[in-house]
mmCIF file of C-alpha atoms and ligand atoms in Angstrom:
data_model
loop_
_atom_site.group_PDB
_atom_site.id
_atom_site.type_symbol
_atom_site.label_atom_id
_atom_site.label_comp_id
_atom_site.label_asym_id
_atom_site.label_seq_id
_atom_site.Cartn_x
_atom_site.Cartn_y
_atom_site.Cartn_z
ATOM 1 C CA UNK A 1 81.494 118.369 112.874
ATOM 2 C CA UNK A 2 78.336 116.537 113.658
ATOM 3 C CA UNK A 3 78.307 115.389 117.463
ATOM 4 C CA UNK A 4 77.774 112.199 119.040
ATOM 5 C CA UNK A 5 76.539 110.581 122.583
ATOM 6 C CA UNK A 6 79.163 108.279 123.876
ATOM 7 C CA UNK A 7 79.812 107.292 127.591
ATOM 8 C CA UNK A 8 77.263 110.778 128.751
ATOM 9 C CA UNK A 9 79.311 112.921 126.524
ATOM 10 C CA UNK A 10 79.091 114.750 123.507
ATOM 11 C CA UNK A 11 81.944 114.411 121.075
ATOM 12 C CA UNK A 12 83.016 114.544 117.803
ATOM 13 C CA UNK A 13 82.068 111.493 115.833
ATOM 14 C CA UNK A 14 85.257 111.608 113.806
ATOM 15 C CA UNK A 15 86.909 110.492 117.379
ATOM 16 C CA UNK A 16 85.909 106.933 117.607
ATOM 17 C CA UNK A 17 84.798 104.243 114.987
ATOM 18 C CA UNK A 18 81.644 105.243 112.929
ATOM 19 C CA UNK A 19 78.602 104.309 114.365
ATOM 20 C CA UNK A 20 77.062 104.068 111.106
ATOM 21 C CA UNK A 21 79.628 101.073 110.179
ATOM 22 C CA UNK A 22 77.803 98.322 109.103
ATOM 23 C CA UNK A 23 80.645 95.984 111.028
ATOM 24 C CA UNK A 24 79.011 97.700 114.319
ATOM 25 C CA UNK A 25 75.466 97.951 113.273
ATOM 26 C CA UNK A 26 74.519 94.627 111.654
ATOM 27 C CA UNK A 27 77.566 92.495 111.991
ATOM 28 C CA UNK A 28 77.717 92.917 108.271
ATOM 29 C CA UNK A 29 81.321 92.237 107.531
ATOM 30 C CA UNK A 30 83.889 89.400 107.918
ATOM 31 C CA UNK A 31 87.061 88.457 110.063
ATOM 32 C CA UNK A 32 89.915 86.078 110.713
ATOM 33 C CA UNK A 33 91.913 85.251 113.596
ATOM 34 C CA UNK A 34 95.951 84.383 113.198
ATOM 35 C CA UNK A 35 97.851 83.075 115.472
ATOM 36 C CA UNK A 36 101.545 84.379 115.170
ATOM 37 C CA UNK A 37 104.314 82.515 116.504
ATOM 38 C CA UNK A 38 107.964 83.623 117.323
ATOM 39 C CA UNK A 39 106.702 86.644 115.183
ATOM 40 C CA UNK A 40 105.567 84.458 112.479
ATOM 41 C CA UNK A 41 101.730 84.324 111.395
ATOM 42 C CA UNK A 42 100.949 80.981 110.766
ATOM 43 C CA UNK A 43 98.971 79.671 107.669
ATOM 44 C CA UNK A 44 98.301 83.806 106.478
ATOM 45 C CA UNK A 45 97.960 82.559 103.141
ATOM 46 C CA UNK A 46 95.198 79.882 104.209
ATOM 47 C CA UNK A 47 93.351 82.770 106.175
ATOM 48 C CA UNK A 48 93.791 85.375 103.566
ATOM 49 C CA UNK A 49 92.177 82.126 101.045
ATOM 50 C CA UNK A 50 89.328 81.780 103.482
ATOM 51 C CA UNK A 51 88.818 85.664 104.123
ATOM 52 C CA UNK A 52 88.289 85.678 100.246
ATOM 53 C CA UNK A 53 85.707 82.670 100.509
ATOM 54 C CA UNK A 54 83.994 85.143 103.100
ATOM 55 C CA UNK A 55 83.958 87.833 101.158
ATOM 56 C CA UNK A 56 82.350 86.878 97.887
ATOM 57 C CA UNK A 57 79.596 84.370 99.871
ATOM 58 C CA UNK A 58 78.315 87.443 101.678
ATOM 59 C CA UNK A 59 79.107 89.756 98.002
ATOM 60 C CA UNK A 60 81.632 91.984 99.820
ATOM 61 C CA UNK A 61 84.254 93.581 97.281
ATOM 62 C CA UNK A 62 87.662 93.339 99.508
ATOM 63 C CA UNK A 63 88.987 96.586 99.380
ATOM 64 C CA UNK A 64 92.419 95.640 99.067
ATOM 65 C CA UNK A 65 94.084 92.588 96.809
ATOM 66 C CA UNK A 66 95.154 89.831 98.857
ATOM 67 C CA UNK A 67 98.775 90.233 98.568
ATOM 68 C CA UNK A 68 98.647 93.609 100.108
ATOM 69 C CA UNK A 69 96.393 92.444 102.710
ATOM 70 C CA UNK A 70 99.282 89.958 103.378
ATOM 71 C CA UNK A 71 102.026 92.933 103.761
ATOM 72 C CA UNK A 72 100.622 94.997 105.642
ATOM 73 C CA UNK A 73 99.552 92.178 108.065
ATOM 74 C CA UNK A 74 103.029 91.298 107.975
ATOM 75 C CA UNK A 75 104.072 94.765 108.526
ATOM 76 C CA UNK A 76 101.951 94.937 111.240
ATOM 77 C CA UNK A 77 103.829 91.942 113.363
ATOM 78 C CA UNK A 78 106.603 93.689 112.737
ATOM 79 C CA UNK A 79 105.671 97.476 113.723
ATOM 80 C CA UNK A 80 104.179 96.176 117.157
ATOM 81 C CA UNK A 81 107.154 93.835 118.354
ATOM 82 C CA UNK A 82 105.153 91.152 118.317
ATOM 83 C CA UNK A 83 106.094 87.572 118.771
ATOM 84 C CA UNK A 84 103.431 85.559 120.551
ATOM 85 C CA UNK A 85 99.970 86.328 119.472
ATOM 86 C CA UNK A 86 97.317 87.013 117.306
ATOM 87 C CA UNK A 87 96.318 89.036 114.460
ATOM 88 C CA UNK A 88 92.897 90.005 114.482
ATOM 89 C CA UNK A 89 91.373 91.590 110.655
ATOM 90 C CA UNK A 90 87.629 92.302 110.008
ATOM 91 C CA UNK A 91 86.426 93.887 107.187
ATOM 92 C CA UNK A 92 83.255 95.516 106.985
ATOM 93 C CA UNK A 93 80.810 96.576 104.526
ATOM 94 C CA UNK A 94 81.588 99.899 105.159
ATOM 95 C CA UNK A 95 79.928 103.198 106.557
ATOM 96 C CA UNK A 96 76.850 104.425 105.485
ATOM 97 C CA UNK A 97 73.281 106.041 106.407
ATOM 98 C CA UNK A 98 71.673 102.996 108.350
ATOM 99 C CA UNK A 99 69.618 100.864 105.783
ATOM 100 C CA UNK A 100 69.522 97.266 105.625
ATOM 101 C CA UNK A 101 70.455 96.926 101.991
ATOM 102 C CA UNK A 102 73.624 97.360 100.604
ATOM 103 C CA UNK A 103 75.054 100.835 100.514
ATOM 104 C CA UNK A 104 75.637 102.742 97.114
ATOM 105 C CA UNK A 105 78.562 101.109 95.510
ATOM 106 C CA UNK A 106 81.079 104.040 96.303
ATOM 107 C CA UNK A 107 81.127 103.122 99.900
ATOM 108 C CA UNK A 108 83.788 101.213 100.444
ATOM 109 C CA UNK A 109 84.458 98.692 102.955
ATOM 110 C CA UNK A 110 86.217 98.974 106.158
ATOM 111 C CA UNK A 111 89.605 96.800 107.171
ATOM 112 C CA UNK A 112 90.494 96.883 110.610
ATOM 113 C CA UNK A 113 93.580 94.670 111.781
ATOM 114 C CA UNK A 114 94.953 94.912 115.219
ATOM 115 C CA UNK A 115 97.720 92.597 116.932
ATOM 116 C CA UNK A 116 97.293 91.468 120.730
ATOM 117 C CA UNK A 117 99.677 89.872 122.337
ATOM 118 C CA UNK A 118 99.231 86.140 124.158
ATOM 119 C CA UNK A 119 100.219 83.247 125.204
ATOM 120 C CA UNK A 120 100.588 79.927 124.389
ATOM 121 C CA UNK A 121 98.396 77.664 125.838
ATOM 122 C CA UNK A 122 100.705 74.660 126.446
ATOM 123 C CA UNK A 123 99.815 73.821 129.995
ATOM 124 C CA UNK A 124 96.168 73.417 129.223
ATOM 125 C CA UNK A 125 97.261 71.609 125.908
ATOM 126 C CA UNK A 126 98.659 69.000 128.063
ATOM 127 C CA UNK A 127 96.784 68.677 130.919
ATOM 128 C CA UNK A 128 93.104 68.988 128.890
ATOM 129 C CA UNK A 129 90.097 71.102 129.734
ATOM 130 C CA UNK A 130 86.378 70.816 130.261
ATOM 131 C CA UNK A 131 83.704 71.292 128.108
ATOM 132 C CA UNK A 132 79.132 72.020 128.488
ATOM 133 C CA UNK A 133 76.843 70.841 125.603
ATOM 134 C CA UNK A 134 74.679 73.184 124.302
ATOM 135 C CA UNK A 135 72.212 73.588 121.820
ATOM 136 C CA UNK A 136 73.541 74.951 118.198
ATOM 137 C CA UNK A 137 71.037 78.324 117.502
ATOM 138 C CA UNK A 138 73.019 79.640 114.850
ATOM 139 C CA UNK A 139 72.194 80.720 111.407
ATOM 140 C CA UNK A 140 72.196 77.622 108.322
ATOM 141 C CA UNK A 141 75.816 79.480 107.314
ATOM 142 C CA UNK A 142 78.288 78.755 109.401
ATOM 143 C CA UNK A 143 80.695 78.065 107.404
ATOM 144 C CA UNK A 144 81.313 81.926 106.671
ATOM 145 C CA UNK A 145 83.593 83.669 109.056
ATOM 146 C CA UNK A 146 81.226 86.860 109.703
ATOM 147 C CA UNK A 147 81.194 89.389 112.265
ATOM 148 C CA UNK A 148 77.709 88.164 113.689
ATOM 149 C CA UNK A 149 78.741 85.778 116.759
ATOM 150 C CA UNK A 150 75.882 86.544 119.171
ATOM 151 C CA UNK A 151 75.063 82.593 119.408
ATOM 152 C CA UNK A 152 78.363 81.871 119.724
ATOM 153 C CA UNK A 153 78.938 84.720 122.777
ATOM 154 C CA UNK A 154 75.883 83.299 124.817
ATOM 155 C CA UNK A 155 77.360 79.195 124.217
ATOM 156 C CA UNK A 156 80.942 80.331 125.593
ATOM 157 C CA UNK A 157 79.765 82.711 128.415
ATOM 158 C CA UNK A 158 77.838 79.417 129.300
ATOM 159 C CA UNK A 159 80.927 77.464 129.342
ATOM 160 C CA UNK A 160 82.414 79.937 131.259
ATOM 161 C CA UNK A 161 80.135 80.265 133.625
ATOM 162 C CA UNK A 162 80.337 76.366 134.251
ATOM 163 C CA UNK A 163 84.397 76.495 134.254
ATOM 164 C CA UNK A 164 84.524 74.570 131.178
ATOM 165 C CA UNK A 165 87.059 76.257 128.344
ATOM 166 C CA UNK A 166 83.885 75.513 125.294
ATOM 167 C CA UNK A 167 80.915 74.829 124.976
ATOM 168 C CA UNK A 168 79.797 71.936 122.008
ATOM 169 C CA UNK A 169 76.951 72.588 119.621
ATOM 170 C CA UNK A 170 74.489 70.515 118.488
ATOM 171 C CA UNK A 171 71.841 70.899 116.005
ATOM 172 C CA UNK A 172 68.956 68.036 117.650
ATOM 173 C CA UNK A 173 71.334 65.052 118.321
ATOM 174 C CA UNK A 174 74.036 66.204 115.893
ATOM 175 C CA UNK A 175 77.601 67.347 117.446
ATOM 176 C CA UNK A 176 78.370 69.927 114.834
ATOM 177 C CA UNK A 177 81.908 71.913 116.532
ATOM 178 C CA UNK A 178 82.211 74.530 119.306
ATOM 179 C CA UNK A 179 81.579 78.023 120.097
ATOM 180 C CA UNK A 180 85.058 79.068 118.604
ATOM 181 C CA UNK A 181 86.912 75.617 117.367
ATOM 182 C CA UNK A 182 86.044 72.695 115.790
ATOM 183 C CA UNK A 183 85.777 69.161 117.650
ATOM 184 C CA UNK A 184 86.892 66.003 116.797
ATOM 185 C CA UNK A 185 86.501 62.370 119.027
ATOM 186 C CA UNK A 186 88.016 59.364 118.528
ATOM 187 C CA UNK A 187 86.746 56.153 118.654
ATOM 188 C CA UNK A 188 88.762 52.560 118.141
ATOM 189 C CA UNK A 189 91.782 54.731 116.545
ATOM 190 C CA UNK A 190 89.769 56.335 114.362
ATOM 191 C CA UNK A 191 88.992 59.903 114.163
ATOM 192 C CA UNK A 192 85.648 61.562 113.827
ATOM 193 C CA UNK A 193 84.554 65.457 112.949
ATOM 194 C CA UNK A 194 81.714 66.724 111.526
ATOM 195 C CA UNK A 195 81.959 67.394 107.772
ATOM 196 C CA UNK A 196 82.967 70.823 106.277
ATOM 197 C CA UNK A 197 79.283 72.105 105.486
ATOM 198 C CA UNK A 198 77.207 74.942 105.921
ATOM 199 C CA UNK A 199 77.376 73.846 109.791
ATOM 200 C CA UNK A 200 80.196 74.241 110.311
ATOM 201 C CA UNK A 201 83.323 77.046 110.184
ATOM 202 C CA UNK A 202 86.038 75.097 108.589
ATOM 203 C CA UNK A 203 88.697 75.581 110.724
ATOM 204 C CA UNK A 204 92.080 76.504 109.485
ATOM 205 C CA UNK A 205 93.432 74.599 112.081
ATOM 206 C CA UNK A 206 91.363 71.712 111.297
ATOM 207 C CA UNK A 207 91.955 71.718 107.765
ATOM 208 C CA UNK A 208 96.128 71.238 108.840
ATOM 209 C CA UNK A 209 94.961 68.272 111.760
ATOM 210 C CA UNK A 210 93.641 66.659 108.336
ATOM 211 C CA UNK A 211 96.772 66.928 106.668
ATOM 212 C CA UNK A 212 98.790 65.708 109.446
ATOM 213 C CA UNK A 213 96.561 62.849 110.033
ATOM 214 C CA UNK A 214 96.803 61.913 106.484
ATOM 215 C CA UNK A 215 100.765 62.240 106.644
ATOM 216 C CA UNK A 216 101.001 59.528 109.746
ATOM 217 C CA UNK A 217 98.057 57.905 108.592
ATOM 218 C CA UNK A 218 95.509 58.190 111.176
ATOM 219 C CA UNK A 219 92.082 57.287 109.839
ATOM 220 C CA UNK A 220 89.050 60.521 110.076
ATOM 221 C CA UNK A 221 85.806 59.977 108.472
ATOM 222 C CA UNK A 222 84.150 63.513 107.916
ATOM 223 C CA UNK A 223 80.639 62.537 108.910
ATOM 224 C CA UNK A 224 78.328 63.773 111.485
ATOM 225 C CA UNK A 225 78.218 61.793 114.397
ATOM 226 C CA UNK A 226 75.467 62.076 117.665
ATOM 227 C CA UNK A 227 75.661 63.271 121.431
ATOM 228 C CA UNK A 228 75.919 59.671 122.314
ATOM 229 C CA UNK A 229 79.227 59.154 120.153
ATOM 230 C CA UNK A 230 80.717 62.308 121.762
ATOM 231 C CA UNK A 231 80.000 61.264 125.532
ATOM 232 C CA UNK A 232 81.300 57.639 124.568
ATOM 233 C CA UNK A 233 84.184 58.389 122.807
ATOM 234 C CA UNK A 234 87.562 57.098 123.751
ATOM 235 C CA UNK A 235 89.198 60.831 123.331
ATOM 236 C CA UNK A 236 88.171 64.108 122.529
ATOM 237 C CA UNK A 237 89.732 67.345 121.264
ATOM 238 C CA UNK A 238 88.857 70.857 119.922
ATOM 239 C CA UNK A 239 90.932 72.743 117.725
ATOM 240 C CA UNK A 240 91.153 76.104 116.808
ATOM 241 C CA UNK A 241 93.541 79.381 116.477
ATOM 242 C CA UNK A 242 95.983 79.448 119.304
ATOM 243 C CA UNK A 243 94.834 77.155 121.019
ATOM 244 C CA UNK A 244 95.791 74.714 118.792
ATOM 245 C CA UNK A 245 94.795 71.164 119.783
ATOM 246 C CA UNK A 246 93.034 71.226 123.235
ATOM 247 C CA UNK A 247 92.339 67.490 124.817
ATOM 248 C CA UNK A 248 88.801 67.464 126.093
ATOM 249 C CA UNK A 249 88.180 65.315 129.502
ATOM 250 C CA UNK A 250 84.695 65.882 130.695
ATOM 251 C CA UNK A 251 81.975 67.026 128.865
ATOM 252 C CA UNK A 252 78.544 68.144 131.271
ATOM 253 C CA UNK A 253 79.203 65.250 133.657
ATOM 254 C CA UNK A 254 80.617 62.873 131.462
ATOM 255 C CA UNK A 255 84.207 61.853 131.938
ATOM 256 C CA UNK A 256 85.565 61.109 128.284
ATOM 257 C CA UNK A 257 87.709 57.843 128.370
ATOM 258 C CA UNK A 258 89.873 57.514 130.751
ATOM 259 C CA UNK A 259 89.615 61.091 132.005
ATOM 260 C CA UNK A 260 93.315 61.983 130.680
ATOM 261 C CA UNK A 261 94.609 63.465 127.720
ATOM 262 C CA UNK A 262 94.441 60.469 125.055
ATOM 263 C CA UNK A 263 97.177 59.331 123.144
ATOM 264 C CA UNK A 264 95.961 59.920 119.824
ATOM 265 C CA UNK A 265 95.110 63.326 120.481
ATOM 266 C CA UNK A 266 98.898 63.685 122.369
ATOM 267 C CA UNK A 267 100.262 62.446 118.744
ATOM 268 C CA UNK A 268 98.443 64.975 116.883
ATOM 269 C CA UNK A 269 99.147 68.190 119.521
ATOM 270 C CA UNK A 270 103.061 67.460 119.016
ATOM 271 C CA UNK A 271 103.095 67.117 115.317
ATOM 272 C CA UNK A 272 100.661 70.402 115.176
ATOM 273 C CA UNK A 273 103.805 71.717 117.566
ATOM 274 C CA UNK A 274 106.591 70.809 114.647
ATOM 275 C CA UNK A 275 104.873 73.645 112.440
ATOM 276 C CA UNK A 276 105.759 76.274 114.356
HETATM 277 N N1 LIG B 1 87.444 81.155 116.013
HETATM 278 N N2 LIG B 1 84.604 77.207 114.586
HETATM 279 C C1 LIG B 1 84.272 78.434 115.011
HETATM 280 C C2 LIG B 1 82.830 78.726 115.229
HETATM 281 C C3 LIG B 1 85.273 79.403 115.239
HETATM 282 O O1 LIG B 1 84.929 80.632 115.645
HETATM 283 C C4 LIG B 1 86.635 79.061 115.031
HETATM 284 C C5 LIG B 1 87.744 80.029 115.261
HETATM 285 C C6 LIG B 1 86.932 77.757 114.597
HETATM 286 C C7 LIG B 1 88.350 77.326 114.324
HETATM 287 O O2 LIG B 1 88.844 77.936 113.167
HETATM 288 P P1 LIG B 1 90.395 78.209 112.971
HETATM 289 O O3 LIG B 1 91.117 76.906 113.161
HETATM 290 O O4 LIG B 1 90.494 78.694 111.588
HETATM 291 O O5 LIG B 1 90.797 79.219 113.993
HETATM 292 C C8 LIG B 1 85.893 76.863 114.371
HETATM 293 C C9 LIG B 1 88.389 82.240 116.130
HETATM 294 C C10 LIG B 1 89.719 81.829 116.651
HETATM 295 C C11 LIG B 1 87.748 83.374 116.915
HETATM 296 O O6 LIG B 1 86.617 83.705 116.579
HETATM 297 O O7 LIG B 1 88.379 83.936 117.810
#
């Protein structure tokens, strides 16, 4: 058994994940979040459709068909007891000699899924957060759910670091979402967000605000809007896994509107709350 350096030690490198996974060495692979409620995973099937999306835009054969990804996932809840939550799955391209390139095709890529329990997030979905600008570095593919999230680590340590709970991206003067959820403002009772492009993850969440807008017939236009139209919004919100619909009431020094959780984005946090 070959040996391996890890924390000043020597041990077997059977012990621990491979090092020569491609998930660990180039962010080569592909994940989704879940949020599971009262046990249940919501919108698995819409994940499990976008994990697929993933997979063939970065040409990564899923080792597994859908529908089994589904029951063991589901299996999973169930083994670890858990009811409030999240599923995290990545899937990488698999271990192999370090090369760039793709490994020979009988290497087979690498699922991981883990469960962690969590909580809700209800107080700060009332009461509304904080949130720093910053500017969007990221790759022209955003809208694949890959493993590499180094741009995204450095904008949300910066929100952090300024007690905000996100940090917004923008490519020049363009609002495009947030480190790890999408954003959407509102202006005269209509609601903006940016458009499902290559800028942009298209959030699973957001995709179901959409729906649910369209049921009670709010008005969103999916087009870009600028820095200026964020800061002089009338309400803002971020949505995402988990947490859901999260009212935005400062962003940088800017109080949004009237510095409380708007009613238009109250409206849409309890119909979100009737799916689950
Ligand atoms: N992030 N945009 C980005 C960049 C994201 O990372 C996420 C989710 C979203 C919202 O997508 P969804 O509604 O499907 O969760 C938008 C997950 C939760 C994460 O990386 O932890």
């Amino acid at each position: 058994m070959a040996k391996m350096l890890y924390h000043n030690q020597l041990i077997d490198r059977e012990n621990v994940i491979d090092i020569e996974d491609r998930g660990y060495q180039f962010g080569d692979g592909i994940y989704e979040v879940i949020g599971v409620y009262d046990g249940n995973p919501l919108m698995l099937d819409e994940h499990l459709e976008r994990l697929a999306r993933s997979a063939r835009e970065v040409q990564l054969t899923l080792p597994s068909s859908i529908s089994d990804l589904k029951n063991n996932l589901e299996k999973l809840v169930k083994v670890n007891g858990l009811t409030e939550g999240i599923i995290y799955m990545q899937i990488s391209r698999g271990a192999a000699p370090r090369w760039h390139e793709f490994p020979n095709a009988d290497v087979s890529p690498i699922t991981v899924a883990y469960t962690r329990a969590e909580e809700r997030m209800t107080d700060v979905e009332d009461q509304g957060a904080t949130a720093v600008l910053t500017e969007d570095i990221r790759w022209l593919r955003c809208d694949i759910k890959t493993l590499n999230l180094l741009p995204n680590v450095l904008a949300k340590q910066k929100a952090v670091e300024n007690n905000a709970i996100e940090a917004i991206l923008h490519r020049n003067e363009t609002v495009t979402e947030a480190s790890a959820s999408n954003v959407f403002i509102v202006k005269n009772g209509e609601l903006y967000t940016h458009p499902a492009n290559n800028f942009i993850l298209n959030g699973i969440t957001r995709r179901k605000i959409l729906q649910l807008c369209d049921a009670i017939q709010l008005k969103v236009n999916e087009t870009a809007y600028s820095i200026d139209d964020l800061l002089n919004a009338d309400e803002v919100f971020i949505t995402a896994t988990k947490l859901d619909v999260i009212p935005i009431l400062k962003v940088d020094e800017k109080v949004i509107g009237s510095g409380k959780p708007g009613e238009i984005t109250k409206r849409i946090l309890q119909e979100f709350r009737t799916l689950y």
